[in-house]
Each structure stands twice: as structure tokens, then as C-alpha cells.
Coordinates of C-alpha atoms in Angstrom, one line a residue:
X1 CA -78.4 -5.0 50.1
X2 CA -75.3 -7.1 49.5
X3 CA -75.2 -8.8 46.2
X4 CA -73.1 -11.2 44.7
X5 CA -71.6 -9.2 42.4
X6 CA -70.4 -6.7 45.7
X7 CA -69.2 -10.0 47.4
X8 CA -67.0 -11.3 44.9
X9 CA -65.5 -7.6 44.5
X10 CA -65.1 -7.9 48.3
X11 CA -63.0 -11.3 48.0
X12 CA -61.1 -9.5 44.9
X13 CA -60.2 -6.6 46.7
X14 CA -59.1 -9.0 49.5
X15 CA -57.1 -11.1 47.4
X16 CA -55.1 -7.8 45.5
X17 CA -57.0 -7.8 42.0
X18 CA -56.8 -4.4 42.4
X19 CA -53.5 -3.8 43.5
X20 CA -51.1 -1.6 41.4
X21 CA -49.0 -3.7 38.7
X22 CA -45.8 -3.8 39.8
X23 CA -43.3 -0.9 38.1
X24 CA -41.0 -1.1 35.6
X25 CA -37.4 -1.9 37.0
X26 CA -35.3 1.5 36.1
X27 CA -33.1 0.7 32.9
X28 CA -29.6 0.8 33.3
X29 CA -26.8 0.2 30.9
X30 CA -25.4 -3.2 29.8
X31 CA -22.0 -2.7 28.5
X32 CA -20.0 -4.7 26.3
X33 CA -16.7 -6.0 27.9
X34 CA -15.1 -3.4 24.7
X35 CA -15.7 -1.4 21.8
X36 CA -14.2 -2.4 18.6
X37 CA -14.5 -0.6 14.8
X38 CA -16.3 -2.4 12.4
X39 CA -15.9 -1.5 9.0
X40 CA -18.8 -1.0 6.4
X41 CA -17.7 -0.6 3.0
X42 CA -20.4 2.1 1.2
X43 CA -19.6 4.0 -1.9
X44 CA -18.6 7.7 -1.7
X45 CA -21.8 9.1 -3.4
X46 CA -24.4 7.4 -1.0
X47 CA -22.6 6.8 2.4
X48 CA -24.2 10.2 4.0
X49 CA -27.6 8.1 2.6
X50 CA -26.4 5.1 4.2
X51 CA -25.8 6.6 7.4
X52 CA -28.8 8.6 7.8
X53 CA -30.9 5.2 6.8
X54 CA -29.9 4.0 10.5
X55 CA -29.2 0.7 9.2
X56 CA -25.5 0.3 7.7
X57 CA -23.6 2.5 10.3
X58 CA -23.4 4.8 13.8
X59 CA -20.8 7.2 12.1
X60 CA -18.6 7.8 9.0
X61 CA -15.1 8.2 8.8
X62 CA -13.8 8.5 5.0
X63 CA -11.6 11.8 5.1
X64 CA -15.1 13.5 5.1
X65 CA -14.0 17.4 4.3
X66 CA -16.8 19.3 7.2
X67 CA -18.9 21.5 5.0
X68 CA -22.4 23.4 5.1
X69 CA -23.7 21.4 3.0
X70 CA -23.4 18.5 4.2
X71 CA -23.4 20.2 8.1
X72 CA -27.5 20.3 6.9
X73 CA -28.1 16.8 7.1
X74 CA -25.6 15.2 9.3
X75 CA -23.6 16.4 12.4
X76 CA -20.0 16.7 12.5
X77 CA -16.9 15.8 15.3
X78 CA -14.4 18.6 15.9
X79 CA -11.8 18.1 13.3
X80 CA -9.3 14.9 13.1
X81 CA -7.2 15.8 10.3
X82 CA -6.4 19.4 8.6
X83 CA -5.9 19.0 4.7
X84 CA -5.8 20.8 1.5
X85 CA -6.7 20.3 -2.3
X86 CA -3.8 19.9 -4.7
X87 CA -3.4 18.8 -8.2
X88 CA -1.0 16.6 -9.9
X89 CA -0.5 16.6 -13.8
X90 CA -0.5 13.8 -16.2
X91 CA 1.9 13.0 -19.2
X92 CA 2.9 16.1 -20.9
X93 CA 0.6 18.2 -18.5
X94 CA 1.7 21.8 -18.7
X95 CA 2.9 23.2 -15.4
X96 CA 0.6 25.5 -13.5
X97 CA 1.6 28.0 -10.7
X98 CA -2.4 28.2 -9.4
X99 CA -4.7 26.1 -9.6
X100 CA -6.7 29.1 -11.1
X101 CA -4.8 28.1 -14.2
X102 CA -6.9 25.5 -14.7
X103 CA -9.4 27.5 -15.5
X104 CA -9.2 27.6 -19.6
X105 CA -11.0 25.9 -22.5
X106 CA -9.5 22.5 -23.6
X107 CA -8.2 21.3 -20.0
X108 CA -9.5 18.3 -18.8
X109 CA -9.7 17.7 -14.8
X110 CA -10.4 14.5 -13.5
X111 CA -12.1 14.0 -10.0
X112 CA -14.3 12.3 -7.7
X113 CA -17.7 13.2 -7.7
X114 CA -19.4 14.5 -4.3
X115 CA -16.5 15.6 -3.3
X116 CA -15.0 19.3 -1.8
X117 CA -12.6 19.0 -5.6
X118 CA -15.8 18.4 -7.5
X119 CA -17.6 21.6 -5.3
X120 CA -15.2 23.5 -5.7
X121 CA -14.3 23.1 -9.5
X122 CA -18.2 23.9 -10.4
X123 CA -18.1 26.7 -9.1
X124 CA -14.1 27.9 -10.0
X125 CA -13.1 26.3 -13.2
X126 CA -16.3 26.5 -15.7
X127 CA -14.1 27.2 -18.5
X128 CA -12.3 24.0 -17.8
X129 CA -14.0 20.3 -18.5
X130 CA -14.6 18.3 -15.4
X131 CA -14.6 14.9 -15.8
X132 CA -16.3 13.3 -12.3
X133 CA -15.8 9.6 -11.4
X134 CA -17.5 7.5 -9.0
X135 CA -14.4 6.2 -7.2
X136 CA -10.9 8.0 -6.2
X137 CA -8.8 4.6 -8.5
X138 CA -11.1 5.6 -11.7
X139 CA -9.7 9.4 -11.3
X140 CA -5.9 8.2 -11.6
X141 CA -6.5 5.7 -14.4
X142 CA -8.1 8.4 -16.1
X143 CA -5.0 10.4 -16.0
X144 CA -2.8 7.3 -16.6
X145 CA -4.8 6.7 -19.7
X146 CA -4.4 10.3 -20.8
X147 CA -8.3 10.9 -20.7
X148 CA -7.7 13.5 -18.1
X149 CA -4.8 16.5 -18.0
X150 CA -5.1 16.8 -14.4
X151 CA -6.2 15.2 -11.5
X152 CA -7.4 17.2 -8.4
X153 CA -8.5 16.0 -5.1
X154 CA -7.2 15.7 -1.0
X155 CA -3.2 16.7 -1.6
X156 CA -2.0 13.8 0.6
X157 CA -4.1 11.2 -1.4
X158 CA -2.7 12.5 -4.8
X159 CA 0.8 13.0 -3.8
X160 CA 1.0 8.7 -3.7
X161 CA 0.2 9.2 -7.1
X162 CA 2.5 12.2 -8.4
X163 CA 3.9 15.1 -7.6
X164 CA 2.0 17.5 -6.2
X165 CA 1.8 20.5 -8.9
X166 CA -0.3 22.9 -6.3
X167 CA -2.3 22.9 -3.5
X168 CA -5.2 24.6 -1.7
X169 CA -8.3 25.4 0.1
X170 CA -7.2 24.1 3.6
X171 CA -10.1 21.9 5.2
X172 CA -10.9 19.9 8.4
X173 CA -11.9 16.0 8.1
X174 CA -14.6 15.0 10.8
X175 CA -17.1 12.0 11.5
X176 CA -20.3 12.3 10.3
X177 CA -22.8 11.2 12.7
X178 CA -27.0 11.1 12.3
X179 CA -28.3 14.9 14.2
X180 CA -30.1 12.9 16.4
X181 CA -26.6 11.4 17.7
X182 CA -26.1 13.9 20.5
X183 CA -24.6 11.8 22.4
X184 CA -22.6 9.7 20.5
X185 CA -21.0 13.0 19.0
X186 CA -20.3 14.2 22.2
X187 CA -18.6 11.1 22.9
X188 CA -16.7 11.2 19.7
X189 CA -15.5 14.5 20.4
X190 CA -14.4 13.9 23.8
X191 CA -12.2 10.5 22.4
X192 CA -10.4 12.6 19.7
X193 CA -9.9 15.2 22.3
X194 CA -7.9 13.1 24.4
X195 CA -6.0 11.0 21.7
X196 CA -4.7 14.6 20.8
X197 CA -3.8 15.5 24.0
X198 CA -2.3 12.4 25.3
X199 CA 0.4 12.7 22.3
X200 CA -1.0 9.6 20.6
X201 CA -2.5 11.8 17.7
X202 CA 1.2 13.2 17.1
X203 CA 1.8 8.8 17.0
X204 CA -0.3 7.9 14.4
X205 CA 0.2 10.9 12.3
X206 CA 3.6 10.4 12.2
X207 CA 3.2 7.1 10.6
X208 CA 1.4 8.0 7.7
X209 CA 2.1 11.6 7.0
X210 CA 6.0 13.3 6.8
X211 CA 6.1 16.8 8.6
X212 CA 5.0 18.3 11.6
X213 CA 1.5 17.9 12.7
X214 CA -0.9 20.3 11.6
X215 CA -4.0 19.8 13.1
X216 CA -6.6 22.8 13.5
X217 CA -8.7 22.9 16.6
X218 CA -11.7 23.9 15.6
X219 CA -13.8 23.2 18.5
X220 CA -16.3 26.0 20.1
X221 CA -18.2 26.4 23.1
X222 CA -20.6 23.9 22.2
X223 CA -18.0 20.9 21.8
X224 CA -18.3 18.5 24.5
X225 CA -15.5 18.2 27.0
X226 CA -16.9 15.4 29.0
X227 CA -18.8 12.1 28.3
X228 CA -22.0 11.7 28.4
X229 CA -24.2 9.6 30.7
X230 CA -25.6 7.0 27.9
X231 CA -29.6 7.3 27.4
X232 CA -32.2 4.3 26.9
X233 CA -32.4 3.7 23.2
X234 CA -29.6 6.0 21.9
X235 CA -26.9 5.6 19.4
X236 CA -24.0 6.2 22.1
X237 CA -26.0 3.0 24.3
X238 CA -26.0 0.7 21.0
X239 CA -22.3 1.4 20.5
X240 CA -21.7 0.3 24.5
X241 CA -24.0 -2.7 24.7
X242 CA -23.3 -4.5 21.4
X243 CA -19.5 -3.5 21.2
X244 CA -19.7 -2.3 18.3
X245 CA -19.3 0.8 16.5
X246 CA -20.1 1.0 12.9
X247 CA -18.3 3.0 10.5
X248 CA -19.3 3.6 6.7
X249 CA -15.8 4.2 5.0
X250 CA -15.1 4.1 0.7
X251 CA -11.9 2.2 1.4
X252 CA -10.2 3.6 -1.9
X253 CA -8.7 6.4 -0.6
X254 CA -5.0 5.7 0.9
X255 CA -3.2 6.2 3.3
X256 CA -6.4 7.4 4.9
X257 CA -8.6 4.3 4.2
X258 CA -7.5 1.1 1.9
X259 CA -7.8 -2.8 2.1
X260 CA -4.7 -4.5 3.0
X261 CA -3.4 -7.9 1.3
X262 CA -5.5 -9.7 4.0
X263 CA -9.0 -7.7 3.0
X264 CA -8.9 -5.7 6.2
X265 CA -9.2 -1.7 6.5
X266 CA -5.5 0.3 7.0
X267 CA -4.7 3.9 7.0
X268 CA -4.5 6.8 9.1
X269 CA -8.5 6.7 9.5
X270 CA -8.4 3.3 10.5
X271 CA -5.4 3.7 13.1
X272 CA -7.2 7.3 14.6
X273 CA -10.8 5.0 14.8
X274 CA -9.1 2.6 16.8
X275 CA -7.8 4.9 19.1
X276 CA -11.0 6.6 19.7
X277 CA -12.8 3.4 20.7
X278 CA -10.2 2.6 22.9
X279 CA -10.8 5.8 24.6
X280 CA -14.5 5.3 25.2
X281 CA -14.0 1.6 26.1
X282 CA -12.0 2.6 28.5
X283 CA -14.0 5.7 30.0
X284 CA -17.1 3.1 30.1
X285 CA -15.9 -0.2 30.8
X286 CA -12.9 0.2 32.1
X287 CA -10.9 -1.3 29.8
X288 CA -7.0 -0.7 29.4
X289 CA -6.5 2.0 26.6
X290 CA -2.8 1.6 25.2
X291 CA -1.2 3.9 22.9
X292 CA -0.9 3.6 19.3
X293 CA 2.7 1.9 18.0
X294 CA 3.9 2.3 14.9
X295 CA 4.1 -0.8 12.8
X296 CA 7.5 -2.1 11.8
X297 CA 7.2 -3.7 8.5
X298 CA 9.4 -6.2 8.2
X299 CA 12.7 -6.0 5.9
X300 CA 12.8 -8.0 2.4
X301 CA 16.6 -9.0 2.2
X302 CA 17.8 -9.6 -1.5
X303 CA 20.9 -11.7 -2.2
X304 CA 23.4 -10.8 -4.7
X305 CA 26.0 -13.1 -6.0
X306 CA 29.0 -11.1 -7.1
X307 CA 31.9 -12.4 -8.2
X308 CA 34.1 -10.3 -5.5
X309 CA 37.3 -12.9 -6.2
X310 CA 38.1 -14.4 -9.2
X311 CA 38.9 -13.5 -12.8
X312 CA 36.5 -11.0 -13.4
X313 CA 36.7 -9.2 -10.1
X314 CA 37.3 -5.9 -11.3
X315 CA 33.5 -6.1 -12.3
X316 CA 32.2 -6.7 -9.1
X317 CA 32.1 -3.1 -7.9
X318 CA 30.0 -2.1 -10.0
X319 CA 27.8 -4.8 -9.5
X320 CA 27.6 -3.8 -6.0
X321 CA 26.7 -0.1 -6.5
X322 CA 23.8 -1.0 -9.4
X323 CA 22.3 -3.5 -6.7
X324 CA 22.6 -1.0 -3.8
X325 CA 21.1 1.6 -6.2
X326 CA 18.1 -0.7 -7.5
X327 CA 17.3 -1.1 -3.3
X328 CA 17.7 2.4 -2.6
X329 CA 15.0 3.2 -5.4
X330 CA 12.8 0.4 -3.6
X331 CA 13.1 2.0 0.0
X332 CA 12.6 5.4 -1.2
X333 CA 8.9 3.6 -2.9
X334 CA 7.7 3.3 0.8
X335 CA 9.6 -0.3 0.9
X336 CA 12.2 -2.1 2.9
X337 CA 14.8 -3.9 1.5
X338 CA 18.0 -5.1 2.3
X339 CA 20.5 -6.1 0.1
X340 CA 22.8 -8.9 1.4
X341 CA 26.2 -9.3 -0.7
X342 CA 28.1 -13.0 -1.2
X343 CA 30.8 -13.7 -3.0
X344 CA 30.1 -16.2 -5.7
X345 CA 33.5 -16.0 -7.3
X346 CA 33.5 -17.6 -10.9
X347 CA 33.1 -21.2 -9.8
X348 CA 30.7 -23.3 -9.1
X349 CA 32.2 -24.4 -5.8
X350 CA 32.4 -20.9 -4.7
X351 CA 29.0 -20.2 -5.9
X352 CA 26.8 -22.8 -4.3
X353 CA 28.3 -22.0 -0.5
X354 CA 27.5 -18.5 -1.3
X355 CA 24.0 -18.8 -2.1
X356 CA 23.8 -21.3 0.9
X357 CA 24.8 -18.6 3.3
X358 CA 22.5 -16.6 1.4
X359 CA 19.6 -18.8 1.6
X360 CA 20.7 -18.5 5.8
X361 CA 20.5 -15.2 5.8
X362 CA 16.6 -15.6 4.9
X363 CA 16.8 -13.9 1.0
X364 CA 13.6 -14.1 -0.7
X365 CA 15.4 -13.6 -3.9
X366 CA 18.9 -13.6 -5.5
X367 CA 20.4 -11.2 -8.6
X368 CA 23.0 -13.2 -9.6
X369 CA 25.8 -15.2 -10.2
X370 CA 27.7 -13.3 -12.8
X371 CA 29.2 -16.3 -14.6
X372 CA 27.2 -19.0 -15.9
X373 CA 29.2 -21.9 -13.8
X374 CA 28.5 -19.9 -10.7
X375 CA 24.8 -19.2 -11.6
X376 CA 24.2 -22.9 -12.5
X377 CA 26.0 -24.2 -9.0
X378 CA 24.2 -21.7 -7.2
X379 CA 20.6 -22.6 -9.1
X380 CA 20.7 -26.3 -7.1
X381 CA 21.3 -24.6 -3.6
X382 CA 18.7 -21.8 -4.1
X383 CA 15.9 -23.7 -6.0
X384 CA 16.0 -26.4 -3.1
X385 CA 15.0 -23.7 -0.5
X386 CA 12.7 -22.1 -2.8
X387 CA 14.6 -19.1 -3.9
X388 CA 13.8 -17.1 -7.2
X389 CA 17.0 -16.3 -8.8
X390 CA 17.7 -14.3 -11.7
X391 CA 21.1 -13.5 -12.9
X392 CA 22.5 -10.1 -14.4
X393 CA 25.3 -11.7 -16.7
X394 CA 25.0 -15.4 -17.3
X395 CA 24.7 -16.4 -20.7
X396 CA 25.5 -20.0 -21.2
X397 CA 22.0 -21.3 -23.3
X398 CA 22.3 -24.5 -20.8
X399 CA 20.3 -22.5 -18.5
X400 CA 17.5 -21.9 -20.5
X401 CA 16.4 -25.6 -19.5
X402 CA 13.8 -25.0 -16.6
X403 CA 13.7 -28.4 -16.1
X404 CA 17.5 -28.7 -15.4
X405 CA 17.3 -25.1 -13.8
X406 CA 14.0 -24.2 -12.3
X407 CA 13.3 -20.9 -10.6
X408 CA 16.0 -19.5 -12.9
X409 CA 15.4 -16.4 -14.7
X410 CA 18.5 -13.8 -16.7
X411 CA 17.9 -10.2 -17.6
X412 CA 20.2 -10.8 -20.5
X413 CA 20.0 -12.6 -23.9
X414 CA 21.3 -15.8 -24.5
X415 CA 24.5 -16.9 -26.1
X416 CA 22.0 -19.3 -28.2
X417 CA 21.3 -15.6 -29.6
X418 CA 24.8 -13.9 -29.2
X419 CA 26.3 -17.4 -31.2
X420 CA 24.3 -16.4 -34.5
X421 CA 25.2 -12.5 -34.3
X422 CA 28.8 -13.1 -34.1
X423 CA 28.5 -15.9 -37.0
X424 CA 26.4 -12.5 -39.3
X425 CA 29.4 -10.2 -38.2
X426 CA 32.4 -12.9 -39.4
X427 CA 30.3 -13.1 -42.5
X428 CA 29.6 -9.9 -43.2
X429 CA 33.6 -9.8 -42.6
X430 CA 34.3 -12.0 -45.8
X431 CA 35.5 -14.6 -43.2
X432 CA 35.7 -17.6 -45.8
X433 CA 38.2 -19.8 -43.0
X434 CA 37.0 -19.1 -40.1
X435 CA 38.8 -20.5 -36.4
X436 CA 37.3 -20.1 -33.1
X437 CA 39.5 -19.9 -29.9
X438 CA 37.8 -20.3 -26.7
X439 CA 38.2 -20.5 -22.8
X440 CA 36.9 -24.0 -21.4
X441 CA 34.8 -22.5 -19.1
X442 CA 31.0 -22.9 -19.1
X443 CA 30.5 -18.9 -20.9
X444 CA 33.0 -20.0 -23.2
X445 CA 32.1 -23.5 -24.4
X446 CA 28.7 -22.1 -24.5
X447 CA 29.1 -19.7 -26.7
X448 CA 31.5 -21.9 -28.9
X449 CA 28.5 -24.3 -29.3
X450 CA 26.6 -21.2 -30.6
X451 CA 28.8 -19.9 -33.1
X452 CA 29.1 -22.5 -35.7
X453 CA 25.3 -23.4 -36.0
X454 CA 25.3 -19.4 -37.2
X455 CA 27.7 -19.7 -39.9
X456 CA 26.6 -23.1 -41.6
X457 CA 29.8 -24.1 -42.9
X458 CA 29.7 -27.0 -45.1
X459 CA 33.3 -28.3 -44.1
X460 CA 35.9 -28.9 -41.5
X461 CA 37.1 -25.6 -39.6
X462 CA 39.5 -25.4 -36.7
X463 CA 38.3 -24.5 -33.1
X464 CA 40.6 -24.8 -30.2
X465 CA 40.0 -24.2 -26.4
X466 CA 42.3 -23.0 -23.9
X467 CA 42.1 -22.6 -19.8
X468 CA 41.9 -19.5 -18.2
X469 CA 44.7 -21.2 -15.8
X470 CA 47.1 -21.5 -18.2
X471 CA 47.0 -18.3 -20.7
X472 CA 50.8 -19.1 -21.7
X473 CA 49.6 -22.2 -23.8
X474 CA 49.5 -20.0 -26.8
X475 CA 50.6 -17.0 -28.7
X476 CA 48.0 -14.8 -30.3
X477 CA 49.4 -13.8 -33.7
X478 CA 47.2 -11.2 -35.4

């Protein structure tokens, strides 16, 4: 018998109710046009926690030293960077030959806590006392402050710092990714691969570090050689589709990672990161991969006004050799100065031309003039555009004024102080009838002004000026 309930099944069947639902389109990957670094600042103590939570970061890269310890709950990249441990020593440190020497009662050691130093001096230097800190900037204020004898830690960290007393225990730096980051490991180790090959390692390693390159290859038979096809849902596919890859850093730690004046991530980590995503951007998108260039920091010029003509000429040497010496003490800091050189004469006509074709030349700064009618000519010229000026020699108290001289600054005292000394020295001297001869020259009459409010005579006293042009005007009877 045919029932209702068989019919409607009938019409049902007719009309596909119980067709198959339709199957899944097969995924495939959305790429990003690139892939870019993003940093994640994380302190040194959690950032394997931070990784591992899945939420801050794919990978760290924080001059990680690979260990066992830590190869238990994360996986590593072949190495990117072959260090050591060293030690530097503070104020009055004794010197040591080992680092074994450490290892006595009454030494202090400061270091960073978590790290391969702090490891390593728990289970070397007991006898020692380890003081640990939570950040690598703590550790050298410690020593600064004299709270610690020695600082130990990564040698090419502390050698910014001091010089390098010892150093060793040689160690390879990796990323750190989560062990179920197969993929994005592999591709990792692949990108630093071919940055190595390709010469740009040798690049960027010559921009931080001096030496030759000493990079171990520890990679074995289970190091991947080429990239992987990304899976649905895997750390490697995140890092493609969103374009970015996430990196927990401590960014305390230069020159492998530090903030730079604009709040942005530099260093060596930083410049070998970059390189590694452009090697996977441009194995899976395509993209153009170029290699790394040096930065060229630009050169600070600093003026100096010397008076290379002019009465006191035979100074100006010297002048020259103290600047060129203060700017070689600068460049070998890590800076880049120049120091550009004008003749400023003893004049003040001379003067202002010369800090005008210093202010050309594009000085941020000026040592100089020498005499105080050259500094004061020149102060008009180089406040205008802005330039600081301080002067090695000037003297006259006139340019104390900083509303007649702004941006003027003098490394050397005042004739409004050198006035009073020389008044104590003629009195001390018995001098009951003093006289004062003087050049007319701004030094001069500034230090003629000076002298008399010293000695507080109560009557008349004979003071007499005289120009440097024409010395024959008088005799000098002694």
C-alpha cells in the first residue's frame, strides 16, 4: 500500500533531499603579498613562557645560547651566531687569567638571571657570590656602582661595556620556536641557510662585529634543506597569510638587540631577522629578496675657530692637534665626526666670515674663537643659524650675558674671576700704588675692568691702555 508518508519520500527523493551535501572546497594557501618582523618586547626570564603560551610570538630571537635545557621545551634553528662567555672587571677589580679565578670567597659576580652565565656560575663558582638581575643594564650599573666586582655574560655584549678580562665556553645562538613548529623551523633553517651561503651573513656580521666570521655549522641530518609545503592551521601558514612573523626579543642586549632613538629594534638580531623573512617571502610569494647593506651613519662635522693668523698664531697649532685629538677619541667611541678648521684670526671681522663658512659647511657645533672679540663676532653669525658654540680661551666677562650672547658657552673661567685673583696676588705683594697697563683689545679691557673691583682702592691710581698695533708707544721700565 502506498502511504502518504512513502509519497512525500517519493517527491523528496525526486527533488534531491537526499542528495550528498556538497564537499568542502580543498584549502589552499592565502599568502600575504610579504613577510615582515614584528617585534614583541618580553622580559628575558618569561619569553620561552611567552612563546610557548601561543599568544605573544611564532619564534624568539634574543641571542638565545641553544641548550638542553631549554632544547626540552622548545625547538631550536641551526645556529646563527657562535659566541662565548667573558668577563669584564669593575673599578679596582683584580685581574684574573681564568675565569676559574673567580671562584673564591669575597668576589662578587654580577649577571643576568636565566641565562648560560648564570648556569654556568651555579654550578662553577659556589665559592664566589652571584648577584643575578632581571635585565642585562641592571648587571652594568651594578658594577658601575661598585655592588658587583665582576660582570660576566655573552663576551660581545660586555666588551661595549669594558674590556674583556677573559672569555669562554663557546656557544651557538638559535631561534626558539614552539615543538609543534615543524614547519616553521624547517623554514627557518632553510632562510638562515641561504643568507649564509649567499655571502649576506658575512654582510651583516661585518657590521656589528670586527674579525672574521666565526660561525659554527651545527646542522645534522635532520636539518631541513628545503622548504616546506605550508599545512592548514600551522604556525609556518600564519606567518604566510597574515605577513607577519612574530618575534619575542628583551631588547637590552646590544648590538644584538636594542631600541634605537626612534623606539624601533636594531642590532645584529634584528638585521639577520630581516634577512630571513626576506628569504621566505621570496621563496613563497615571490617577492624580490635584496641583500643586506650596511648603514652609513652620517658624519657630525664640528667647527673650530682658530686663530691661524693674527697675534697669537703661534697658539693655533696646538689648538688644531687638541681638536683633532678630542675627534679621534669620538670616532674611536663607535662615532663619526669631522672636524672642519676656519681661521678666525683675532678679530671680529675675521671671526664672523669664519663661522659663516662654517655654518656652510653644515657644523652642528663650534669650539672656538680663541680671543674674546673673535668669539663675540662669531656668537651673532652662529647663534642666527642655530649653532652651539663654546670657546676654549675667551675670557672677556661680556660674554657671560646670554641675552647679548646666546648659545654661548666657555670651558674656561672668566676674567670677572681672573680680575679679583690678580688684585689678591698685587696685595699679597705689598702693592700699596698699584698701575695697570693694558692692550685695548676686548681680553684686555676686560680684564682691566676686573682688576680694580678686586683691590678696593679708596683713591685715584693710574691705568693706561696701549694697542697691540703700536707696541713702540712706550718703554717698559722695570
Amino acid at each position: 500500500m502506498l502511504t502518504l508518508s512513502m509519497l512525500a519520500a517519493a517527491f523528496a527523493g525526486c527533488l534531491g533531499g537526499d542528495d550528498e551535501p556538497e564537499p568542502e572546497p580543498e584549502w589552499s594557501l592565502t599568502a600575504a603579498p610579504d613577510v615582515n618582523p614584528v617585534w614583541v618586547e618580553s622580559g628575558w626570564d618569561p619569553i620561552i613562557p611567552n612563546l610557548n603560551a601561543g599568544e605573544m610570538c611564532e619564534a624568539i630571537i634574543s641571542a638565545m645560547t641553544k641548550t638542553d635545557e631549554r632544547d626540552q621545551v622548545v625547538d631550536f634553528t641551526r645556529a646563527y651566531y657562535t659566541s662565548s662567555q667573558g668577563v669584564i672587571g669593575g673599578s679596582g677589580a683584580a685581574a684574573i687569567s681564568a675565569v676559574g679565578d673567580l671562584n673564591m670567597a669575597g668576589t662578587t659576580i654580577g649577571l643576568q638571571s636565566g641565562t648560560t652565565s648564570d648556569l654556568y656560575a651555579a654550578d662553577n663558582l659556589a665559592a664566589a657570590t652571584i648577584s643575578a638581575y632581571e635585565d642585562f643594564p641592571s648587571v652594568i650599573a651594578a658594577l658601575n656602582n661598585g655592588d658587583v666586582d665582576y660582570a660576566m655574560g655573552d663576551a660581545p655584549v660586555l666588551s661595549l661595556e669594558g674590556d674583556l678580562m677573559v672569555t669562554f665556553s663557546d656557544e651557538n645562538f638559535g631561534l626558539a620556536v614552539r615543538e609543534d613548529s615543524g614547519e616553521l623551523q624547517a623554514a627557518l633553517d632553510v632562510a638562515i641557510g641561504a643568507v649564509v651561503a649567499s655571502g649576506e651573513y658575512d654582510a651583516i656580521y661585518g657590521a656589528w662585529f670586527d674579525g672574521a666570521v666565526t660561525l659554527a655549522d651545527d646542522t645534522t641530518a635532520d636539518t631541513a634543506t628545503a622548504y616546506p609545503t605550508p599545512s592548514e592551521g600551522s604556525d609556518l601558514t600564519q606567518v604566510l597569510e597574515s605577513g607577519d612573523l612574530r618575534l619575542c626579543t628583551d631588547p637590552f642586549y646590544p648590538p644584538f638587540e636594542a631600541y634605537d632613538a626612534d623606539g624601533n629594534v636594531e642590532g645584529f638580531d634584528a638585521d639577520m631577522a630581516d634577512a630571513i623573512v626576506d628569504e621566505i617571502a621570496a621563496h613563497y610569494m615571490g617577492t624580490e629578496n635584496p641583500m643586506f647593506q650596511a648603514p652609513v651613519s652620517a658624519t657630525t662635522k664640528i667647527g673650530l675657530l682658530n686663530p691661524l693668523t693674527g697675534p697669537i698664531a703661534v697658539y693655533a697649532p696646538p689648538f688644531t692637534a687638541a681638536a683633532q685629538m678630542a675627534i679621534d677619541d669620538l670616532n674611536a667611541a663607535g662615532g663619526n665626526f669631522e672636524l672642519i678648521e676656519a681661521d678666525s684670526g683675532c678679530s671680529g671681522d675675521v671671526a664672523s666670515g669664519a663661522a659663516q663658512s662654517l655654518v656652510d659647511a653644515g657644523v652642528v657645533g663650534v669650539a672656538g674663537a680663541a680671543c674674546s672679540g673673535a668669539s663675540m663676532a662669531a656668537n651673532a653669525v652662529l647663534d642666527a643659524a642655530g649653532v652651539v658654540q663654546v670657546s676654549y680661551a675667551s675670557t672677556n666677562p661680556g660674554l657671560s650675558d646670554a641675552d647679548a650672547y646666546p648659545g654661548f658657552w666657555r670651558v674656561v673661567p672668566s676674567d670677572a674671576i681672573q680680575g679679583p685673583a690678580m688684585a689678591d696676588m698685587a696685595t699679597a705683594a705689598g702693592a700699596s700704588n698699584p698701575a695697570l697697563l693694558h692692550m685695548t683689545n676686548d681680553y684686555g679691557s676686560g680684564l682691566a675692568d676686573a682688576l680694580p673691583r678686586g683691590l678696593h682702592l679708596k683713591r685715584q691710581w693710574v691705568r693706561s691702555q696701549f694697542s697691540k698695533k703700536n707696541t713702540d708707544e712706550f718703554s717698559f721700565v722695570f
